[in-house]
Structure formats: C-alpha cells, structure tokens
C-alpha cells in the first residue's frame, strides 16, 4: 500500500496487550513508510466504561510513549489525543443524528459488553459513531485494525455513504485493512476468546510492559491440548494455533515453517521458543519506553498533533454543518 491516508486508534484502558501490538501498531509501523498516517489515543472511547481518573491519566501517557517505543515514528505520523480535538465529539453528534438506532443495536461489541453489565451508559451504545467520526474527519482510504473492529469500520462506511447520499459529497468512503499478521491474538487461558486489555485474569494476557519472567510464565502455562503435535488448526487446537499465530506475527516465519521446526518436538520446547520470541520483541520496546516516559518529547508531539488535526477537523465540521443546513 502506497500514498494512502490511514488512521488508527487504541483505547488507553490498561497497558496494551500483545493483541493490540500485533493487530494495530505493528501494521502502522509497516505502513508509515509510504503513507500519510494518523494514529491517536482514543481516550474518549475509554470513558464509555467507568475509569479511575488517576489511572486513566497515566494510561494515556503510557500509551503515547508505547506508540513511539513500538516504532511509530513521530516524523512520519500525526500522533494526537482524541479529547484534545473537540471536533471529534461535534462531528460525532452530527453523525449520531444520521445513524439508525437499529444499525447501532446490531453491533456485536455493544451486545457483548452490555450483556455483561446491565448498568451501562449511553456512550457505550453510541461509541461506534464516535469511531466513525474519528475516521471520516480525515478522508482516509484505510483503517488498519484487528478483526474485532471490522464491524465498526463497516458501520463508518455505511454512515458515510448514507450521509453523502442525503446531503451531497461530504466524506471519502474508508476501507478496513487487516493483514495476515493482524490475525486475532487469543486469550492464553481461554483461546476461544480474544486477548483483551480488560481481562480480569492476568494469566490470560501478555501486556507490552510485562517482565521477561511474567511473559515466560504465562506462555509456559498457556492452555493447549493433549495431542502433543504442533499443528495449526484453529477449530480443534485453538491454544497451539494461537501460539503459532503469535510466532508468525512477530517473525518472518510462515505457519508451515513453524510446524516443520517443531515436528516431533513436545509442547514444552515449543512454548519455550514462543516465549523467547515474545521476550526478544518486547524487551526492545520496554527499553525505549523507559527512556521516553518522563521526557517532554511526548508533550511536543501532542501539541503538534492537536494543531494539525484541529485544522482538518474544523474544516470537515464546517462542511457538514453547511450541508446539513445549520447556520455557519
Ligand atoms: P481497542 O483499544 O480495543 O484495540 C486497539 C486495536 O487492537 C486490536 N486488537 C487486537 N488485534 C488482534 N488480536 C487481539 N486480541 C486484539 N485486541 C485488540 C483492535 O482491533 C484495534 O485495532 N474502537 C477502537 C479504537 C478506535 C479506533 C478508532 C480504531 C477508536 N476510534 C478509529 C480505528 C479507527 C478500540 O476500542 O480498539
């Protein structure tokens, strides 16, 4: 992919996981070379569920430092904080008034989250519209995300198409971008569900700032099966397949090459190898993160991002107002 405009965001709702890294950040690092890329901290999405203000505040800064530590180059990306650009919420409202209730009710993430906690807030329901605003403001071609966000990007497409039809050409229609390495990374304890930042079981999730010992322990105790054959079969061997996916997403190896490397070997040997691959990748990131977290470089980056994105967002907001018939 070359000369395209792309955008992605991550919620600062806990230290990011290996899933976020593989599903979103690693893709952006590859794509930043030849594209016009935006990456932001989706802090307004994080508050769709209750957050402790102090913890949230720290998580925002940590995520920003992690973006850069993971290889997001501030010279090649526009990096910004969603809440610093108030036009996102304004655009979101104009889109909300043009989004059918029925379409929002079909979002599987909403159904899943609202079924777990019945006392949810309205923002959890309208969350995908804010996400559509994030995307549509910047006239992007592609949105690199993990597969769990595909439905939300498709909704953004529908919202844009309907808006253009109703009010005239206003938005570019975005496409979702999911690479092979964007395959969903699964929970280590229950490999039938995705590895999630908000998981309650620490053994389920590898976090980018986990120590070498924690990473190794978690991978060595990951759920597998009793067959003792390193073979990719997501349906019947989800645990081993997930570990193969982790290796494939962090190295240049293919699934077949990993299977061949471990033919006749036991799961213990395979897991040790998986742990070594993850530790190698994350140690480099952690070293950079420690250098960055207290530097004022982060504030300079945010100021620049806010300035550039506000200008673009203001123009889009004004165009929407004009097309809708609001007084401008
Ligand atoms: P969030 O914070 O849940 O996840 C951030 C990114 O990580 C991907 N991801 C995964 N990929 C592979 N395996 C996993 N286990 C895994 N878990 C998460 C997600 O697909 C996502 O790409 N609503 C978004 C944030 C957002 C956004 C946007 C993204 C807000 N506005 C506009 C793109 C464009 C979210 O909650 O992602």
PDB file of C-alpha atoms and ligand atoms in Angstrom, residues 7-11 13 17 19-20 22-24 40 42 45 82 109 127 130-131 134-135 143-149 152 182-186 194-197, ligand 1:
ATOM      1  CA  UNK A   7      -5.810   6.171  10.625  1.00  0.00           C
ATOM      2  CA  UNK A   8      -5.983   4.030  13.703  1.00  0.00           C
ATOM      3  CA  UNK A   9      -6.530   4.464  17.436  1.00  0.00           C
ATOM      4  CA  UNK A  10      -6.252   2.453  20.635  1.00  0.00           C
ATOM      5  CA  UNK A  11      -8.124   2.973  23.889  1.00  0.00           C
ATOM      6  CA  UNK A  13      -7.953   1.389  29.069  1.00  0.00           C
ATOM      7  CA  UNK A  17      -1.601  -6.230  25.008  1.00  0.00           C
ATOM      8  CA  UNK A  19      -3.009  -8.372  20.580  1.00  0.00           C
ATOM      9  CA  UNK A  20      -3.123  -4.568  20.235  1.00  0.00           C
ATOM     10  CA  UNK A  22       0.077  -7.191  16.525  1.00  0.00           C
ATOM     11  CA  UNK A  23      -3.414  -6.124  15.400  1.00  0.00           C
ATOM     12  CA  UNK A  24      -2.845  -2.391  15.151  1.00  0.00           C
ATOM     13  CA  UNK A  40      -4.281   8.613  18.133  1.00  0.00           C
ATOM     14  CA  UNK A  42      -8.808   7.026  21.883  1.00  0.00           C
ATOM     15  CA  UNK A  45     -13.709   5.835  23.869  1.00  0.00           C
ATOM     16  CA  UNK A  82      -8.695  12.344  20.691  1.00  0.00           C
ATOM     17  CA  UNK A 109     -19.215  -5.484  20.696  1.00  0.00           C
ATOM     18  CA  UNK A 127     -19.336   4.502  20.736  1.00  0.00           C
ATOM     19  CA  UNK A 130     -17.604   8.456  17.612  1.00  0.00           C
ATOM     20  CA  UNK A 131     -15.327   5.934  15.936  1.00  0.00           C
ATOM     21  CA  UNK A 134     -12.558   9.686  14.067  1.00  0.00           C
ATOM     22  CA  UNK A 135     -12.262   8.016  10.689  1.00  0.00           C
ATOM     23  CA  UNK A 143      -8.290   1.847   8.676  1.00  0.00           C
ATOM     24  CA  UNK A 144      -5.787  -0.764   9.903  1.00  0.00           C
ATOM     25  CA  UNK A 145      -7.399  -2.620  12.814  1.00  0.00           C
ATOM     26  CA  UNK A 146      -7.727  -6.105  14.254  1.00  0.00           C
ATOM     27  CA  UNK A 147     -10.645  -8.185  13.053  1.00  0.00           C
ATOM     28  CA  UNK A 148     -12.736  -7.383  16.164  1.00  0.00           C
ATOM     29  CA  UNK A 149     -13.112  -3.777  14.949  1.00  0.00           C
ATOM     30  CA  UNK A 152     -17.297  -0.762  13.376  1.00  0.00           C
ATOM     31  CA  UNK A 182      -3.439  -8.760  12.077  1.00  0.00           C
ATOM     32  CA  UNK A 183      -4.982 -12.126  12.915  1.00  0.00           C
ATOM     33  CA  UNK A 184      -6.731 -12.076  16.234  1.00  0.00           C
ATOM     34  CA  UNK A 185      -4.434 -12.972  19.131  1.00  0.00           C
ATOM     35  CA  UNK A 186      -6.420 -15.078  21.583  1.00  0.00           C
ATOM     36  CA  UNK A 194      -9.737 -12.629  22.062  1.00  0.00           C
ATOM     37  CA  UNK A 195      -6.856 -11.430  24.222  1.00  0.00           C
ATOM     38  CA  UNK A 196      -8.312  -8.298  25.774  1.00  0.00           C
ATOM     39  CA  UNK A 197      -6.891  -5.330  27.708  1.00  0.00           C
TER      40      UNK A 197
HETATM   41  P1  LIG B   1      -9.026  -1.300  21.132  1.00  0.00           P
HETATM   42  O1  LIG B   1      -8.381  -0.325  22.027  1.00  0.00           O
HETATM   43  O2  LIG B   1      -9.960  -2.304  21.718  1.00  0.00           O
HETATM   44  O3  LIG B   1      -7.932  -2.112  20.346  1.00  0.00           O
HETATM   45  C1  LIG B   1      -6.921  -1.425  19.602  1.00  0.00           C
HETATM   46  C2  LIG B   1      -6.547  -2.217  18.364  1.00  0.00           C
HETATM   47  O4  LIG B   1      -6.053  -3.503  18.718  1.00  0.00           O
HETATM   48  C3  LIG B   1      -6.790  -4.502  18.009  1.00  0.00           C
HETATM   49  N1  LIG B   1      -6.902  -5.687  18.883  1.00  0.00           N
HETATM   50  C4  LIG B   1      -6.466  -6.898  18.562  1.00  0.00           C
HETATM   51  N2  LIG B   1      -5.870  -7.366  17.454  1.00  0.00           N
HETATM   52  C5  LIG B   1      -5.523  -8.671  17.435  1.00  0.00           C
HETATM   53  N3  LIG B   1      -5.760  -9.520  18.484  1.00  0.00           N
HETATM   54  C6  LIG B   1      -6.366  -9.078  19.613  1.00  0.00           C
HETATM   55  N4  LIG B   1      -6.563  -9.906  20.627  1.00  0.00           N
HETATM   56  C7  LIG B   1      -6.750  -7.708  19.696  1.00  0.00           C
HETATM   57  N5  LIG B   1      -7.336  -6.956  20.646  1.00  0.00           N
HETATM   58  C8  LIG B   1      -7.438  -5.707  20.129  1.00  0.00           C
HETATM   59  C9  LIG B   1      -8.148  -3.873  17.725  1.00  0.00           C
HETATM   60  O5  LIG B   1      -8.784  -4.488  16.641  1.00  0.00           O
HETATM   61  C10 LIG B   1      -7.746  -2.453  17.422  1.00  0.00           C
HETATM   62  O6  LIG B   1      -7.290  -2.329  16.093  1.00  0.00           O
HETATM   63  N6  LIG B   1     -12.640   1.359  18.987  1.00  0.00           N
HETATM   64  C11 LIG B   1     -11.232   1.035  18.916  1.00  0.00           C
HETATM   65  C12 LIG B   1     -10.354   2.281  18.974  1.00  0.00           C
HETATM   66  C13 LIG B   1     -10.716   3.299  17.978  1.00  0.00           C
HETATM   67  C14 LIG B   1     -10.391   3.290  16.589  1.00  0.00           C
HETATM   68  C15 LIG B   1     -10.973   4.481  16.065  1.00  0.00           C
HETATM   69  C16 LIG B   1      -9.666   2.424  15.776  1.00  0.00           C
HETATM   70  C17 LIG B   1     -11.454   4.408  18.226  1.00  0.00           C
HETATM   71  N7  LIG B   1     -11.598   5.122  17.065  1.00  0.00           N
HETATM   72  C18 LIG B   1     -10.845   4.795  14.709  1.00  0.00           C
HETATM   73  C19 LIG B   1      -9.541   2.762  14.421  1.00  0.00           C
HETATM   74  C20 LIG B   1     -10.118   3.936  13.903  1.00  0.00           C
HETATM   75  C21 LIG B   1     -10.881   0.135  20.069  1.00  0.00           C
HETATM   76  O7  LIG B   1     -11.549   0.119  21.070  1.00  0.00           O
HETATM   77  O8  LIG B   1      -9.742  -0.558  19.915  1.00  0.00           O
END
